[in-house]
Coordinates of C-alpha atoms and ligand atoms in Angstrom, one line a residue:
M19 CA 192.7 -62.4 -88.0
D20 CA 194.3 -60.8 -85.0
E21 CA 191.9 -58.0 -84.2
G22 CA 194.2 -56.6 -81.5
L23 CA 197.1 -56.3 -83.9
F24 CA 195.1 -54.7 -86.7
G25 CA 192.9 -52.7 -84.4
T26 CA 189.8 -53.3 -86.5
A27 CA 187.4 -54.5 -83.8
G28 CA 184.1 -52.8 -84.1
L29 CA 184.3 -52.1 -87.8
D30 CA 181.9 -53.7 -90.2
A31 CA 183.1 -56.0 -93.0
E32 CA 183.3 -53.2 -95.6
E33 CA 185.0 -50.7 -93.3
R34 CA 187.5 -53.2 -92.2
A35 CA 188.3 -54.1 -95.8
T36 CA 188.7 -50.4 -96.7
L37 CA 191.1 -49.9 -93.7
L38 CA 193.2 -52.9 -94.6
S39 CA 193.4 -52.0 -98.2
A40 CA 194.6 -48.5 -97.2
R41 CA 197.2 -50.1 -95.0
R42 CA 198.3 -52.2 -98.0
A43 CA 198.6 -49.0 -100.1
E44 CA 200.6 -47.4 -97.3
A45 CA 203.0 -50.4 -97.3
G46 CA 203.6 -50.0 -101.0
A47 CA 200.8 -51.8 -102.6
R48 CA 202.3 -52.2 -106.0
R49 CA 205.5 -53.7 -104.6
L50 CA 203.5 -56.2 -102.6
L51 CA 201.8 -57.5 -105.7
G52 CA 204.9 -59.7 -106.2
A53 CA 204.3 -61.2 -102.8
P54 CA 200.6 -61.7 -102.6
A55 CA 200.6 -63.8 -99.5
E56 CA 201.5 -60.7 -97.5
A57 CA 199.1 -58.4 -99.3
N58 CA 195.6 -57.5 -98.3
F59 CA 193.2 -57.3 -101.2
N60 CA 190.0 -55.4 -100.5
L61 CA 187.4 -56.7 -102.9
A62 CA 184.6 -56.1 -100.4
T63 CA 183.8 -52.4 -100.5
A64 CA 181.5 -51.2 -103.2
E65 CA 183.7 -48.4 -104.6
N66 CA 184.7 -47.4 -108.1
V67 CA 188.1 -45.9 -108.9
L68 CA 187.6 -45.9 -112.7
L69 CA 186.7 -42.3 -113.2
Y70 CA 188.9 -40.5 -110.8
E71 CA 191.4 -39.2 -113.3
R72 CA 188.7 -37.8 -115.5
L73 CA 187.0 -36.1 -112.5
R74 CA 190.1 -34.9 -110.6
E75 CA 190.4 -31.5 -112.2
V76 CA 186.8 -30.5 -111.8
I77 CA 186.3 -31.8 -108.3
T78 CA 189.4 -30.2 -106.9
D79 CA 188.9 -26.8 -108.4
F80 CA 187.6 -24.5 -105.7
R81 CA 188.8 -21.2 -107.1
R82 CA 185.2 -19.9 -107.6
F83 CA 184.0 -21.1 -104.1
S84 CA 182.3 -18.0 -102.9
L85 CA 181.2 -16.5 -99.6
E86 CA 177.6 -17.6 -100.5
D87 CA 178.8 -21.2 -100.9
T88 CA 180.0 -21.2 -97.3
K89 CA 176.5 -20.5 -95.9
Y90 CA 173.7 -23.0 -95.3
P91 CA 173.0 -24.8 -98.5
G92 CA 170.3 -22.8 -100.3
R93 CA 167.4 -25.0 -101.2
A94 CA 165.4 -22.2 -102.9
K95 CA 166.4 -20.5 -106.1
P96 CA 169.1 -19.3 -106.7
G97 CA 170.8 -21.2 -103.8
N98 CA 173.6 -23.6 -104.4
L99 CA 171.6 -26.7 -103.4
Y100 CA 168.8 -25.5 -105.7
T101 CA 171.3 -25.3 -108.6
L102 CA 172.6 -28.8 -107.9
N103 CA 169.0 -30.2 -107.6
A104 CA 168.1 -28.5 -110.9
R105 CA 171.2 -29.9 -112.6
A106 CA 170.6 -33.4 -111.2
A107 CA 167.0 -33.1 -112.5
A108 CA 168.3 -32.3 -116.0
F109 CA 171.0 -35.0 -115.9
L110 CA 168.7 -37.7 -114.7
S111 CA 165.9 -36.8 -117.1
A112 CA 168.3 -37.1 -120.0
E113 CA 170.0 -40.3 -118.8
Y114 CA 166.6 -41.9 -118.1
G115 CA 165.2 -40.7 -121.4
L116 CA 162.1 -39.2 -119.7
G117 CA 159.6 -37.6 -122.0
E118 CA 158.5 -35.3 -119.2
P119 CA 161.7 -33.9 -117.6
L120 CA 162.0 -33.7 -113.8
T121 CA 162.0 -30.3 -112.2
A122 CA 164.3 -29.0 -109.5
D123 CA 161.6 -29.4 -106.8
Q124 CA 161.2 -33.1 -107.6
V125 CA 164.9 -33.8 -106.8
M126 CA 166.3 -33.3 -103.4
G127 CA 170.1 -33.6 -102.5
I128 CA 171.0 -35.1 -99.2
G129 CA 174.1 -36.6 -97.5
G130 CA 174.2 -40.0 -99.3
V131 CA 171.7 -42.4 -100.7
S132 CA 171.5 -44.0 -97.2
A133 CA 170.1 -40.7 -96.0
A134 CA 167.8 -40.4 -99.0
L135 CA 166.4 -43.9 -98.1
E136 CA 166.1 -42.9 -94.5
S137 CA 164.3 -39.6 -95.4
L138 CA 161.8 -41.5 -97.5
T139 CA 161.2 -43.9 -94.6
F140 CA 160.5 -41.0 -92.3
A141 CA 158.1 -39.6 -94.9
L142 CA 156.3 -42.8 -95.8
C143 CA 156.3 -45.0 -92.7
K144 CA 155.3 -44.8 -89.1
P145 CA 157.2 -46.9 -86.5
G146 CA 156.2 -50.6 -86.9
D147 CA 155.4 -50.3 -90.6
T148 CA 157.4 -52.8 -92.7
V149 CA 159.7 -52.3 -95.7
I150 CA 160.0 -55.4 -97.8
A151 CA 163.0 -56.2 -100.0
P152 CA 164.2 -59.2 -102.0
A153 CA 167.2 -61.0 -100.5
P154 CA 170.1 -61.0 -100.9
C155 CA 170.2 -57.2 -100.6
W156 CA 172.5 -54.4 -99.4
Q157 CA 173.1 -54.8 -95.7
G158 CA 172.6 -51.0 -95.1
F159 CA 168.9 -51.2 -95.6
E160 CA 168.8 -52.4 -92.0
W161 CA 170.1 -49.1 -90.7
C162 CA 168.4 -46.9 -93.2
F163 CA 164.9 -48.2 -92.4
T164 CA 165.0 -49.5 -88.9
Y165 CA 167.5 -47.7 -86.7
R166 CA 166.1 -44.2 -86.5
A167 CA 162.9 -44.3 -88.6
G168 CA 161.6 -47.3 -86.6
A169 CA 160.3 -49.3 -89.5
R170 CA 160.7 -53.0 -89.8
L171 CA 162.7 -54.7 -92.6
E172 CA 161.4 -57.9 -94.0
R173 CA 163.8 -59.5 -96.5
F174 CA 162.1 -62.2 -98.6
P175 CA 163.8 -64.9 -100.6
V176 CA 163.6 -65.0 -104.4
S177 CA 162.8 -68.0 -106.6
S178 CA 165.3 -70.4 -108.0
Q179 CA 164.9 -71.3 -111.7
P180 CA 167.0 -73.5 -114.0
G181 CA 170.1 -71.4 -114.8
D182 CA 169.2 -68.7 -112.4
P183 CA 169.1 -69.5 -108.6
F184 CA 168.2 -65.8 -107.8
H185 CA 165.3 -65.0 -110.0
L186 CA 162.8 -62.4 -108.7
T187 CA 159.2 -63.0 -109.5
L188 CA 155.9 -61.2 -108.7
D189 CA 155.0 -64.3 -106.6
D190 CA 158.1 -63.7 -104.5
V191 CA 156.9 -60.1 -103.9
K192 CA 153.5 -61.3 -102.9
R193 CA 154.9 -63.8 -100.5
G194 CA 157.1 -61.0 -99.0
C195 CA 154.0 -58.9 -98.5
E196 CA 152.3 -61.8 -96.8
R197 CA 155.2 -62.3 -94.4
A198 CA 154.7 -58.7 -93.2
R199 CA 151.2 -59.6 -92.1
G200 CA 149.4 -56.5 -93.2
T201 CA 152.1 -54.1 -92.2
A202 CA 153.9 -53.8 -95.5
K203 CA 154.2 -50.2 -96.5
V204 CA 157.1 -50.0 -98.9
L205 CA 158.7 -52.4 -101.4
V206 CA 162.3 -51.6 -102.1
L207 CA 163.9 -52.8 -105.3
T208 CA 167.6 -52.2 -106.1
N209 CA 167.9 -51.9 -109.8
P210 CA 170.5 -52.8 -111.0
D211 CA 170.7 -55.2 -108.2
N212 CA 173.3 -55.3 -105.4
P213 CA 174.8 -57.9 -105.1
L214 CA 173.5 -59.8 -108.2
G215 CA 174.5 -57.2 -110.8
V216 CA 171.3 -57.7 -112.9
N217 CA 169.0 -55.2 -114.5
Y218 CA 165.5 -56.3 -113.7
A219 CA 163.6 -57.1 -116.9
P220 CA 161.2 -54.2 -117.8
E221 CA 158.3 -56.7 -118.2
L222 CA 158.9 -58.0 -114.7
L223 CA 159.0 -54.5 -113.3
E224 CA 155.8 -53.6 -115.1
E225 CA 154.2 -56.7 -113.6
I226 CA 155.4 -55.9 -110.0
Y227 CA 154.7 -52.2 -110.1
G228 CA 151.3 -52.9 -111.7
W229 CA 150.4 -55.2 -108.9
V230 CA 151.8 -53.0 -106.1
L231 CA 150.2 -49.9 -107.4
G232 CA 146.9 -51.5 -108.5
E233 CA 146.3 -54.1 -105.8
T234 CA 147.9 -52.7 -102.7
G235 CA 148.4 -49.4 -101.0
M236 CA 152.2 -49.8 -100.8
H237 CA 154.8 -47.4 -102.2
V238 CA 157.8 -48.6 -104.3
V239 CA 161.2 -47.2 -103.6
S240 CA 163.6 -47.9 -106.5
D241 CA 167.2 -47.7 -105.4
E242 CA 169.0 -46.9 -108.7
I243 CA 172.3 -45.9 -107.2
Y244 CA 174.0 -48.2 -109.8
F245 CA 171.9 -47.2 -112.8
N246 CA 174.7 -46.0 -115.0
S247 CA 177.0 -48.9 -114.1
Q248 CA 176.2 -50.8 -117.2
T249 CA 178.5 -53.0 -119.4
A250 CA 178.1 -53.5 -123.2
G251 CA 175.6 -56.2 -124.0
A252 CA 173.7 -55.8 -120.7
P253 CA 170.0 -56.6 -121.0
P254 CA 168.2 -53.2 -121.1
F255 CA 167.9 -51.1 -117.9
K256 CA 164.6 -49.4 -117.3
G257 CA 164.3 -46.9 -114.5
A258 CA 161.2 -46.8 -112.4
L259 CA 160.2 -43.3 -113.8
A260 CA 160.2 -44.7 -117.3
L261 CA 157.8 -47.6 -116.6
K262 CA 154.3 -47.6 -118.0
A263 CA 152.9 -48.6 -114.6
Y264 CA 154.5 -45.5 -113.2
Q265 CA 152.8 -43.2 -115.7
R266 CA 149.4 -44.3 -114.2
N267 CA 150.5 -43.5 -110.6
H268 CA 153.1 -40.8 -109.8
D269 CA 152.2 -40.7 -106.1
R270 CA 153.6 -44.0 -104.8
V271 CA 156.9 -44.5 -106.7
H272 CA 160.1 -42.8 -105.6
V273 CA 163.7 -43.2 -106.7
V274 CA 167.0 -42.7 -104.9
W275 CA 170.2 -42.1 -106.7
G276 CA 173.7 -40.7 -105.8
F277 CA 177.3 -40.0 -106.8
A278 CA 178.9 -42.8 -104.8
K279 CA 178.9 -45.6 -107.5
D280 CA 178.4 -44.3 -111.0
F281 CA 180.8 -41.4 -110.4
G282 CA 183.0 -43.2 -107.8
L283 CA 182.6 -40.3 -105.3
S284 CA 181.5 -42.3 -102.3
G285 CA 183.3 -40.0 -99.9
F286 CA 181.2 -37.0 -101.0
R287 CA 178.2 -38.6 -99.4
A288 CA 175.9 -37.3 -102.0
G289 CA 172.4 -38.8 -102.6
F290 CA 169.1 -37.7 -104.0
V291 CA 165.4 -38.3 -103.3
V292 CA 163.6 -38.2 -106.7
T293 CA 159.8 -38.1 -106.7
R294 CA 157.0 -36.4 -108.5
A295 CA 154.8 -36.9 -105.5
A296 CA 154.6 -33.4 -104.1
A297 CA 153.2 -34.6 -100.8
V298 CA 156.0 -37.0 -100.3
M299 CA 158.7 -34.5 -101.2
K300 CA 157.0 -32.1 -98.8
A301 CA 157.1 -34.7 -96.0
V302 CA 160.8 -35.4 -96.8
I303 CA 161.6 -31.7 -96.4
D304 CA 159.4 -31.2 -93.4
R305 CA 160.9 -34.1 -91.5
R306 CA 164.2 -32.3 -91.8
M307 CA 166.4 -35.4 -92.2
W308 CA 168.1 -33.5 -95.0
F309 CA 169.3 -31.0 -92.4
L310 CA 170.3 -33.8 -90.0
S311 CA 172.2 -35.8 -92.7
P312 CA 173.8 -32.8 -94.3
F313 CA 175.1 -32.5 -97.7
T314 CA 177.9 -30.0 -97.2
A315 CA 179.0 -27.0 -99.1
Q316 CA 182.2 -28.3 -100.8
P317 CA 180.6 -31.5 -102.3
I318 CA 177.6 -29.4 -103.4
F319 CA 179.9 -27.0 -105.1
A320 CA 182.1 -29.6 -106.8
L321 CA 179.2 -31.8 -107.9
S322 CA 177.3 -28.8 -109.3
N323 CA 180.4 -28.1 -111.4
V324 CA 180.5 -31.8 -112.5
L325 CA 176.9 -31.7 -113.7
G326 CA 177.1 -28.1 -115.0
R327 CA 180.3 -28.4 -117.0
D328 CA 179.8 -27.8 -120.8
E329 CA 176.1 -27.4 -120.2
G330 CA 175.9 -30.9 -118.9
R331 CA 177.7 -32.6 -121.8
F332 CA 180.7 -33.4 -119.7
A333 CA 178.7 -35.7 -117.3
H334 CA 176.9 -37.4 -120.1
E335 CA 180.1 -38.1 -122.0
L336 CA 181.7 -39.3 -118.8
M337 CA 178.9 -41.8 -118.3
R338 CA 179.5 -43.1 -121.9
E339 CA 183.3 -43.5 -121.2
Y340 CA 182.4 -45.1 -117.9
R341 CA 180.5 -47.8 -119.6
R342 CA 183.4 -48.6 -121.8
A343 CA 185.8 -48.7 -118.9
L344 CA 183.4 -50.8 -116.8
T345 CA 183.0 -53.3 -119.7
E346 CA 186.8 -53.7 -120.0
Q347 CA 187.2 -54.1 -116.2
R348 CA 184.5 -56.7 -116.1
R349 CA 186.0 -58.6 -119.0
A350 CA 189.5 -58.6 -117.3
T351 CA 187.9 -59.8 -114.0
A352 CA 185.8 -62.5 -115.7
G353 CA 188.9 -63.7 -117.5
A354 CA 190.9 -64.0 -114.3
L355 CA 188.0 -65.8 -112.5
D356 CA 187.6 -68.2 -115.4
A357 CA 191.4 -68.9 -115.4
Q358 CA 191.2 -69.8 -111.8
S359 CA 188.0 -71.9 -112.3
I360 CA 186.1 -69.7 -109.8
V361 CA 182.4 -70.1 -110.4
Y362 CA 180.2 -67.0 -110.4
Y363 CA 176.6 -66.0 -111.1
P364 CA 176.8 -65.3 -114.8
H365 CA 174.1 -62.6 -115.2
N366 CA 176.0 -59.7 -113.7
H367 CA 176.1 -57.2 -116.6
A368 CA 175.4 -54.1 -114.4
A369 CA 176.5 -52.6 -111.1
L370 CA 180.0 -53.3 -109.7
F371 CA 180.0 -57.0 -108.6
F372 CA 180.7 -60.6 -109.3
W373 CA 178.6 -62.9 -107.1
L374 CA 180.9 -65.8 -106.4
D375 CA 179.6 -69.3 -105.8
L376 CA 182.1 -70.7 -103.3
R377 CA 179.8 -73.3 -101.9
R378 CA 182.1 -76.2 -102.8
Y379 CA 184.7 -74.8 -100.5
L380 CA 182.5 -74.8 -97.4
R381 CA 183.6 -77.1 -94.6
A382 CA 182.2 -77.9 -91.2
G383 CA 182.5 -74.3 -90.0
G384 CA 180.5 -73.0 -93.0
E385 CA 180.7 -69.6 -94.5
K386 CA 182.1 -68.0 -91.5
E387 CA 185.1 -70.3 -91.4
L388 CA 185.7 -69.9 -95.1
N389 CA 185.6 -66.1 -94.8
A390 CA 188.0 -66.3 -91.9
R391 CA 190.3 -68.3 -94.0
L392 CA 190.2 -65.9 -96.9
E393 CA 190.8 -62.9 -94.6
A394 CA 193.7 -64.7 -92.9
N395 CA 195.2 -64.9 -96.4
G396 CA 194.5 -61.2 -97.2
I397 CA 191.4 -61.6 -99.3
F398 CA 188.4 -59.5 -98.3
L399 CA 185.1 -60.4 -100.0
L400 CA 181.7 -59.7 -98.7
P401 CA 180.1 -62.9 -97.3
G402 CA 176.6 -63.5 -98.6
Q403 CA 175.3 -63.8 -95.0
T404 CA 176.1 -60.1 -94.6
L405 CA 173.8 -59.5 -97.5
A406 CA 171.1 -61.8 -96.0
C407 CA 171.6 -64.4 -98.7
P408 CA 169.4 -67.3 -97.7
E409 CA 172.0 -69.9 -98.7
P410 CA 175.6 -69.9 -97.4
G411 CA 178.6 -70.0 -99.7
W412 CA 178.0 -67.0 -101.9
F413 CA 180.5 -64.0 -101.7
R414 CA 180.3 -60.6 -103.3
L415 CA 183.4 -59.4 -105.2
C416 CA 183.5 -55.7 -106.2
Y417 CA 185.6 -55.4 -109.3
T418 CA 185.9 -51.7 -109.5
C419 CA 187.4 -50.8 -106.1
E420 CA 190.9 -51.1 -107.5
S421 CA 192.6 -50.8 -110.9
A422 CA 192.3 -53.8 -113.3
G423 CA 195.9 -54.9 -112.5
V424 CA 195.2 -55.2 -108.8
I425 CA 191.9 -56.9 -109.2
V426 CA 193.4 -59.5 -111.5
A427 CA 196.3 -60.1 -109.1
A428 CA 193.8 -60.4 -106.3
V429 CA 191.7 -63.0 -108.2
E430 CA 194.9 -65.0 -108.9
H431 CA 195.7 -64.9 -105.2
L432 CA 192.1 -65.9 -104.3
G433 CA 192.5 -68.8 -106.8
N434 CA 195.6 -70.0 -105.0
V435 CA 194.0 -69.8 -101.6
L436 CA 190.9 -71.7 -102.7
Q437 CA 193.1 -74.4 -104.3
N438 CA 194.8 -75.0 -101.0
I439 CA 191.4 -75.6 -99.5
G440 CA 191.0 -78.4 -102.1
Ligands
PLP1055 C1 172.0 -50.5 -103.0 C2 172.7 -49.4 -102.2 N1 172.0 -48.3 -101.7 C3 172.6 -47.4 -101.0 C4 173.9 -47.4 -100.7 C5 174.5 -46.3 -99.9 O1 174.8 -45.2 -100.7 P1 175.6 -43.9 -100.0 O2 177.0 -44.3 -99.8 O3 175.4 -42.8 -101.0 O4 174.9 -43.6 -98.7 C6 174.7 -48.5 -101.2 C7 176.2 -48.5 -100.9 O5 176.8 -49.5 -101.0 C8 174.1 -49.5 -102.0 O6 174.8 -50.5 -102.4

């Protein structure tokens, strides 16, 4: 790609894809679908456009935005951030099916799940401590844990089993811990997983949490930003707070969640630290990252309305509708991939991704060359190496960042491009 022409030097892969897809929209995206060779298809950015029409009215209604709302977000009752935290606590407790509901002081809103992860790192780690995470994993962990908080990130590979080349086991976690040579302080699990799109089996989670909490001094941070992104027939999702192992130890398990994925509101930069460990929540608050990664007044106002509408029923119903829409979008995308004989990891029944196996298209220049070729033809996927995938040739496709029609057209175009590689 001609960086000079596009002016995208310095952007990361997802930012560049977003920019190019915006350009395509500007140029009359729908018209260009008839001439895909000239189109740019952003399938890289983890966004979700499926709920916008249902949310539009409530998130654009600022008529009741008051003088109080323009001030510093109020964390204490009856402040606006307090109200949102309380509503998020009620929403999450119901969606997770928790016997003992969360309270407002166990949920803390902050500017994005990235900031929630960073806040927890400041609270749990000192510089030089290690956060371990199974690979492949979200590339942003690097900046959340290491850039400002000064922790180290150790990504460990997962096991390969017949029918599942990316199968996390307790032994993998133990090996990850060993690689950190005594400095492992936090295990991060993304459930449902990005990029694999799997819900981790509850039995596996019990085993891993049981070992971490019983045999080590580590904390577990469960990144559940995709937890409501579930399709029909997905194996059961179990949140960390609903695990039996967690009931025996509330002090070392913490969850992060936000509005970017399940509600498709990534631009609101809204995330939450969720923990019943009072000392950890106190450290999160005392370290003030919530003030330095601010969650601003308008998103707080709008999201409070989303969660408060019809005494919470609107948001719960929206999540049910979302699952239906996501199921349909996944079905359409899988159909298009199958029609093009594009191979993918088949266990992706949650989150927003297909994990494409393009290994047979690798040539001498490897994954980089293949990615350059796709980009030159207007296809933007996230190369597995960006996500620390140990083996080259895997690419993440987000199937919710555009409407089904655009995704299907993009997959058809991808199929043509791959066929030309032979
Ligand atoms: C697993 C995971 N955690 C966190 C984030 C970042 O969330 P936010 O945009 O709310 O900072 C992402 C975004 O893609 C993600 O995939």
